[in-house]
Amino acid sequence: MRSVVPILTVLLAIVILWYAAAVPMNIRTALTQAERDGAIVAPATRVERRDANAIGLALRNPSHIPATLDQERARLPTPHRVFSELWNTTVMKKITSKRSLVFHAWITLSATLLGFAIGAVLGIALAVGIVHNRAMDMSVMPWAIASQTIPILAIAPMIIVVLNSVGIQGLLPKAMISAYLSFFPVVVGMVKGLRSPDAMQLDQLRTYNASRTATFFKLRLPASVPYLFTSLKIGAAAALIGAIVGELPTGAVRGLGARLLAGSYYGQTEQIWSALFAAAFVAAGLVGIIGLFQRITMNQMGFNR
Amino acid sequence: MNRVISAQSLDLTFKTNDGPVHALKDVTLDIHKGEFVSFIGPSGCGKTTFLRCIAALEDPTGGTLSVNGMTPDEARRARAYGYVFQAAGLYPWRTIAGNIKLPLEIMGFSKSEQAERVERVLDLVELTGFGKKFPWQLSGGMQQRASIARALAFDADILLMDEPFGALDEIVRDHLNEQLLSLWARTEKTIAFVTHSIPEAVYLSTKIVVMSPRPGRITDVIESSLPRDRPLDIRDSTEFIDIAHRVREGLRAGHGDDV
């Protein structure tokens, strides 16, 4: 486990930066509260403090710095408060509760998995078509690239509304947005993988008078496996983003996207941050599971020397 | 002796942006059954291109070429030849046995027949017992032997070899040359062999075809007077040195003022 030390070093640096940033971010609120409680702060009035530099304020009122690190509804909640929120909404709640982050994460994850499955299958199918059909090569690839230049935030509400008008609600519209984001890396990776055999390998199969089907299953498909796994990892992370974005425009009440939205409506910054972390953990989990499958498959196929 | 490969004033011109390139010009050559023919010459002389024409991997632009009495493409579809490339080109995801089975699977041999043939050709290239290994577990020389076994597996009468030992060091190369000769003696195949090396060409061949570039053409065809049974030290005999000298002269003549 040589990677543990560098990872922990980076983590420590992030935590230190985070606490350091919380001081100027939260100092105004802390000073206002202290003033209300009768403490002496400098400058004395709120109007003067509003125009003052935040770091300067912190330096002039060092005794109020501790209050910035442990504030309710802080602008930037500190790590320990975010993680106590995470702890309270995961381990301490029943997972069937609507206040449980596990419950919300599962709602988002189920849309992610469905969308990822659709996107992966679609991506692989398109890649096979692109490699074997010149017309598809010329026509599909530019559209696939163009599809990714459209801001997902713009198209997501339309997908939701259109599907809703034909009576499709819930999981599927979100999964469609996930699929929309995740098929692209799969297409690109898979096309590259299916084309990875060199001229010599293709000539060799020609000397065996191999059919296109045989060439595909014996050479192209196995050769594409390393590329496929790499693009699946990117696709899985993109699918999660798609599912979260899909929850935003509808004002959904369930899912990580709903938690982000509700948190920002009600100024529950800790809720926002804990939903962000939950999303990150889910994404890391997905990528990790695909990585595990990759290692097992690659070892069995003898790719790893 | 019956002709296996017959080329009559064969031409091949590639069109490039810098104008046409005459890869082969007026190449006429017969290869008879059981011969070991080497093609030698500098790069660009068309020796590999000629081999690829025989294999129907390139289309000649003029002249006639027949392989086993058929057109090259018919011969390819009849699986008349095995082709060994410069690189072993083994699939990393298949074992050695799995790699040798590749052409057999494509050609639709039964499972039991496949297993039997794999054992037989592994034996021929002296790799008995290595079937379950993966390519990366083998040295470069062993990998190239496995690729020869793969080309032998489906019993084609003709073996086309394109600098198969070019990437190997001299000691390994000597050993493989010796093995190739004994394999040739046992299987009575017709072998066309492309090489850069004069000693390799002289040691292996019954007929040496010297070629030169721009345009790619045959400058000399040398029938070797060496006996079929050739120990490695035959390379010190005066006969061997005489043939090698003639090959070198042919190469120099073909080069003209280029060098």
PDB file of C-alpha atoms in Angstrom, chain A residues 127-285:
ATOM      1  CA  ALA A 127     -19.066   1.583 -32.130  1.00  0.00           C
ATOM      2  CA  VAL A 128     -19.560  -1.802 -33.809  1.00  0.00           C
ATOM      3  CA  GLY A 129     -21.615  -0.087 -36.509  1.00  0.00           C
ATOM      4  CA  ILE A 130     -19.061   2.688 -36.975  1.00  0.00           C
ATOM      5  CA  VAL A 131     -16.188   0.228 -37.381  1.00  0.00           C
ATOM      6  CA  HIS A 132     -18.044  -2.016 -39.838  1.00  0.00           C
ATOM      7  CA  ASN A 133     -20.042   0.433 -41.890  1.00  0.00           C
ATOM      8  CA  ARG A 134     -18.483   3.337 -43.728  1.00  0.00           C
ATOM      9  CA  ALA A 135     -21.778   5.220 -43.939  1.00  0.00           C
ATOM     10  CA  MET A 136     -22.169   5.001 -40.161  1.00  0.00           C
ATOM     11  CA  ASP A 137     -18.555   6.030 -39.686  1.00  0.00           C
ATOM     12  CA  MET A 138     -19.176   9.183 -41.713  1.00  0.00           C
ATOM     13  CA  SER A 139     -22.602   9.994 -40.247  1.00  0.00           C
ATOM     14  CA  VAL A 140     -22.798   8.855 -36.613  1.00  0.00           C
ATOM     15  CA  MET A 141     -19.508  10.107 -35.221  1.00  0.00           C
ATOM     16  CA  PRO A 142     -20.056  13.829 -35.991  1.00  0.00           C
ATOM     17  CA  TRP A 143     -23.511  13.635 -34.410  1.00  0.00           C
ATOM     18  CA  ALA A 144     -22.183  11.840 -31.371  1.00  0.00           C
ATOM     19  CA  ILE A 145     -19.631  14.622 -30.914  1.00  0.00           C
ATOM     20  CA  ALA A 146     -22.259  17.325 -31.539  1.00  0.00           C
ATOM     21  CA  SER A 147     -24.566  15.722 -28.960  1.00  0.00           C
ATOM     22  CA  GLN A 148     -21.953  16.322 -26.275  1.00  0.00           C
ATOM     23  CA  THR A 149     -21.563  20.001 -27.060  1.00  0.00           C
ATOM     24  CA  ILE A 150     -25.160  20.708 -26.031  1.00  0.00           C
ATOM     25  CA  PRO A 151     -25.228  21.765 -22.365  1.00  0.00           C
ATOM     26  CA  ILE A 152     -26.864  18.930 -20.464  1.00  0.00           C
ATOM     27  CA  LEU A 153     -28.561  21.457 -18.175  1.00  0.00           C
ATOM     28  CA  ALA A 154     -30.395  22.843 -21.216  1.00  0.00           C
ATOM     29  CA  ILE A 155     -31.555  19.555 -22.624  1.00  0.00           C
ATOM     30  CA  ALA A 156     -32.372  17.758 -19.361  1.00  0.00           C
ATOM     31  CA  PRO A 157     -35.612  19.687 -18.626  1.00  0.00           C
ATOM     32  CA  MET A 158     -36.790  19.075 -22.191  1.00  0.00           C
ATOM     33  CA  ILE A 159     -36.245  15.328 -21.916  1.00  0.00           C
ATOM     34  CA  ILE A 160     -38.134  15.290 -18.611  1.00  0.00           C
ATOM     35  CA  VAL A 161     -41.013  17.393 -19.947  1.00  0.00           C
ATOM     36  CA  VAL A 162     -41.330  15.532 -23.257  1.00  0.00           C
ATOM     37  CA  LEU A 163     -41.282  12.125 -21.614  1.00  0.00           C
ATOM     38  CA  ASN A 164     -43.698  13.335 -18.934  1.00  0.00           C
ATOM     39  CA  SER A 165     -46.160  14.455 -21.606  1.00  0.00           C
ATOM     40  CA  VAL A 166     -46.262  10.931 -22.992  1.00  0.00           C
ATOM     41  CA  GLY A 167     -46.781   9.546 -19.517  1.00  0.00           C
ATOM     42  CA  ILE A 168     -43.246   8.401 -18.683  1.00  0.00           C
ATOM     43  CA  GLN A 169     -42.089   9.548 -15.270  1.00  0.00           C
ATOM     44  CA  GLY A 170     -39.784   8.578 -12.460  1.00  0.00           C
ATOM     45  CA  LEU A 171     -36.743   6.443 -13.147  1.00  0.00           C
ATOM     46  CA  LEU A 172     -36.665   6.321 -16.944  1.00  0.00           C
ATOM     47  CA  PRO A 173     -36.375  10.048 -17.809  1.00  0.00           C
ATOM     48  CA  LYS A 174     -33.428  10.392 -15.418  1.00  0.00           C
ATOM     49  CA  ALA A 175     -31.890   7.228 -16.853  1.00  0.00           C
ATOM     50  CA  MET A 176     -32.230   8.694 -20.348  1.00  0.00           C
ATOM     51  CA  ILE A 177     -30.183  11.720 -19.322  1.00  0.00           C
ATOM     52  CA  SER A 178     -27.597   9.396 -17.765  1.00  0.00           C
ATOM     53  CA  ALA A 179     -27.487   7.364 -20.960  1.00  0.00           C
ATOM     54  CA  TYR A 180     -27.130  10.561 -23.006  1.00  0.00           C
ATOM     55  CA  LEU A 181     -23.968  11.451 -21.094  1.00  0.00           C
ATOM     56  CA  SER A 182     -22.487   7.975 -20.723  1.00  0.00           C
ATOM     57  CA  PHE A 183     -22.794   6.571 -24.251  1.00  0.00           C
ATOM     58  CA  PHE A 184     -20.256   8.984 -25.688  1.00  0.00           C
ATOM     59  CA  PRO A 185     -17.081   7.901 -23.883  1.00  0.00           C
ATOM     60  CA  VAL A 186     -18.078   4.291 -24.561  1.00  0.00           C
ATOM     61  CA  VAL A 187     -18.446   4.966 -28.309  1.00  0.00           C
ATOM     62  CA  VAL A 188     -15.105   6.747 -28.526  1.00  0.00           C
ATOM     63  CA  GLY A 189     -13.209   4.162 -26.448  1.00  0.00           C
ATOM     64  CA  MET A 190     -14.810   1.202 -28.161  1.00  0.00           C
ATOM     65  CA  VAL A 191     -14.169   2.540 -31.686  1.00  0.00           C
ATOM     66  CA  LYS A 192     -10.528   3.043 -30.757  1.00  0.00           C
ATOM     67  CA  GLY A 193     -10.377  -0.435 -29.256  1.00  0.00           C
ATOM     68  CA  LEU A 194     -12.039  -2.188 -32.193  1.00  0.00           C
ATOM     69  CA  ARG A 195      -9.604  -0.419 -34.509  1.00  0.00           C
ATOM     70  CA  SER A 196      -6.554  -1.185 -32.376  1.00  0.00           C
ATOM     71  CA  PRO A 197      -5.478  -4.350 -34.287  1.00  0.00           C
ATOM     72  CA  ASP A 198      -2.673  -3.362 -36.672  1.00  0.00           C
ATOM     73  CA  ALA A 199      -2.403  -4.009 -40.414  1.00  0.00           C
ATOM     74  CA  MET A 200      -0.252  -7.072 -39.858  1.00  0.00           C
ATOM     75  CA  GLN A 201      -2.836  -8.733 -37.608  1.00  0.00           C
ATOM     76  CA  LEU A 202      -5.581  -8.014 -40.129  1.00  0.00           C
ATOM     77  CA  ASP A 203      -3.424  -9.309 -43.008  1.00  0.00           C
ATOM     78  CA  GLN A 204      -2.790 -12.435 -41.022  1.00  0.00           C
ATOM     79  CA  LEU A 205      -6.513 -13.140 -40.657  1.00  0.00           C
ATOM     80  CA  ARG A 206      -6.861 -12.490 -44.380  1.00  0.00           C
ATOM     81  CA  THR A 207      -4.345 -15.249 -45.065  1.00  0.00           C
ATOM     82  CA  TYR A 208      -6.654 -17.571 -43.099  1.00  0.00           C
ATOM     83  CA  ASN A 209      -9.534 -16.352 -45.287  1.00  0.00           C
ATOM     84  CA  ALA A 210     -11.338 -15.322 -42.081  1.00  0.00           C
ATOM     85  CA  SER A 211     -14.837 -13.847 -42.393  1.00  0.00           C
ATOM     86  CA  ARG A 212     -15.697 -10.420 -40.963  1.00  0.00           C
ATOM     87  CA  THR A 213     -17.596 -12.137 -38.187  1.00  0.00           C
ATOM     88  CA  ALA A 214     -14.573 -14.246 -37.282  1.00  0.00           C
ATOM     89  CA  THR A 215     -12.309 -11.172 -37.463  1.00  0.00           C
ATOM     90  CA  PHE A 216     -14.672  -9.361 -35.103  1.00  0.00           C
ATOM     91  CA  PHE A 217     -15.019 -12.073 -32.490  1.00  0.00           C
ATOM     92  CA  LYS A 218     -11.484 -13.498 -32.612  1.00  0.00           C
ATOM     93  CA  LEU A 219      -9.489 -10.284 -32.943  1.00  0.00           C
ATOM     94  CA  ARG A 220     -11.319  -6.963 -32.735  1.00  0.00           C
ATOM     95  CA  LEU A 221     -13.530  -7.680 -29.751  1.00  0.00           C
ATOM     96  CA  PRO A 222     -10.854  -9.149 -27.463  1.00  0.00           C
ATOM     97  CA  ALA A 223      -8.408  -6.421 -28.516  1.00  0.00           C
ATOM     98  CA  SER A 224     -10.944  -3.769 -27.509  1.00  0.00           C
ATOM     99  CA  VAL A 225     -11.411  -5.005 -23.932  1.00  0.00           C
ATOM    100  CA  PRO A 226      -8.780  -2.764 -22.267  1.00  0.00           C
ATOM    101  CA  TYR A 227     -10.211   0.274 -24.082  1.00  0.00           C
ATOM    102  CA  LEU A 228     -13.761  -0.720 -23.158  1.00  0.00           C
ATOM    103  CA  PHE A 229     -13.076  -0.823 -19.419  1.00  0.00           C
ATOM    104  CA  THR A 230     -11.344   2.556 -19.438  1.00  0.00           C
ATOM    105  CA  SER A 231     -14.265   4.167 -21.229  1.00  0.00           C
ATOM    106  CA  LEU A 232     -16.802   2.391 -19.000  1.00  0.00           C
ATOM    107  CA  LYS A 233     -15.186   4.048 -15.982  1.00  0.00           C
ATOM    108  CA  ILE A 234     -15.599   7.491 -17.536  1.00  0.00           C
ATOM    109  CA  GLY A 235     -19.123   6.580 -18.659  1.00  0.00           C
ATOM    110  CA  ALA A 236     -20.157   5.496 -15.152  1.00  0.00           C
ATOM    111  CA  ALA A 237     -19.045   8.780 -13.615  1.00  0.00           C
ATOM    112  CA  ALA A 238     -20.835  10.699 -16.387  1.00  0.00           C
ATOM    113  CA  ALA A 239     -23.998   8.639 -15.830  1.00  0.00           C
ATOM    114  CA  LEU A 240     -24.104   9.692 -12.169  1.00  0.00           C
ATOM    115  CA  ILE A 241     -23.800  13.345 -13.129  1.00  0.00           C
ATOM    116  CA  GLY A 242     -26.630  12.810 -15.611  1.00  0.00           C
ATOM    117  CA  ALA A 243     -28.899  11.303 -12.964  1.00  0.00           C
ATOM    118  CA  ILE A 244     -28.236  14.177 -10.535  1.00  0.00           C
ATOM    119  CA  VAL A 245     -28.819  16.783 -13.247  1.00  0.00           C
ATOM    120  CA  GLY A 246     -32.022  14.937 -14.161  1.00  0.00           C
ATOM    121  CA  GLU A 247     -33.304  15.468 -10.618  1.00  0.00           C
ATOM    122  CA  LEU A 248     -32.740  19.217 -10.601  1.00  0.00           C
ATOM    123  CA  PRO A 249     -35.254  20.668 -13.106  1.00  0.00           C
ATOM    124  CA  THR A 250     -38.280  18.714 -11.873  1.00  0.00           C
ATOM    125  CA  GLY A 251     -37.991  19.801  -8.298  1.00  0.00           C
ATOM    126  CA  ALA A 252     -37.684  16.158  -7.378  1.00  0.00           C
ATOM    127  CA  VAL A 253     -38.096  15.364  -3.699  1.00  0.00           C
ATOM    128  CA  ARG A 254     -36.033  12.223  -3.717  1.00  0.00           C
ATOM    129  CA  GLY A 255     -32.446  11.626  -4.823  1.00  0.00           C
ATOM    130  CA  LEU A 256     -29.089  13.324  -4.316  1.00  0.00           C
ATOM    131  CA  GLY A 257     -30.040  16.050  -6.782  1.00  0.00           C
ATOM    132  CA  ALA A 258     -33.154  16.770  -4.715  1.00  0.00           C
ATOM    133  CA  ARG A 259     -30.995  17.027  -1.592  1.00  0.00           C
ATOM    134  CA  LEU A 260     -28.696  19.519  -3.339  1.00  0.00           C
ATOM    135  CA  LEU A 261     -31.681  21.555  -4.484  1.00  0.00           C
ATOM    136  CA  ALA A 262     -33.465  21.523  -1.106  1.00  0.00           C
ATOM    137  CA  GLY A 263     -30.216  22.363   0.653  1.00  0.00           C
ATOM    138  CA  SER A 264     -29.712  25.438  -1.487  1.00  0.00           C
ATOM    139  CA  TYR A 265     -33.371  26.536  -1.094  1.00  0.00           C
ATOM    140  CA  TYR A 266     -33.221  26.437   2.678  1.00  0.00           C
ATOM    141  CA  GLY A 267     -29.587  27.490   3.138  1.00  0.00           C
ATOM    142  CA  GLN A 268     -28.712  24.059   4.518  1.00  0.00           C
ATOM    143  CA  THR A 269     -25.098  24.155   3.433  1.00  0.00           C
ATOM    144  CA  GLU A 270     -24.169  21.069   5.412  1.00  0.00           C
ATOM    145  CA  GLN A 271     -26.858  19.154   3.551  1.00  0.00           C
ATOM    146  CA  ILE A 272     -25.449  20.339   0.213  1.00  0.00           C
ATOM    147  CA  TRP A 273     -21.944  19.328   1.116  1.00  0.00           C
ATOM    148  CA  SER A 274     -22.976  15.958   2.478  1.00  0.00           C
ATOM    149  CA  ALA A 275     -24.990  15.260  -0.700  1.00  0.00           C
ATOM    150  CA  LEU A 276     -21.901  16.191  -2.738  1.00  0.00           C
ATOM    151  CA  PHE A 277     -19.792  13.809  -0.726  1.00  0.00           C
ATOM    152  CA  ALA A 278     -22.388  11.066  -1.069  1.00  0.00           C
ATOM    153  CA  ALA A 279     -22.299  11.557  -4.854  1.00  0.00           C
ATOM    154  CA  ALA A 280     -18.520  11.386  -4.816  1.00  0.00           C
ATOM    155  CA  PHE A 281     -18.577   8.157  -2.789  1.00  0.00           C
ATOM    156  CA  VAL A 282     -21.131   6.608  -5.150  1.00  0.00           C
ATOM    157  CA  ALA A 283     -19.039   7.582  -8.187  1.00  0.00           C
ATOM    158  CA  ALA A 284     -15.863   6.275  -6.572  1.00  0.00           C
ATOM    159  CA  GLY A 285     -17.677   3.043  -5.734  1.00  0.00           C
TER     160      GLY A 285
END
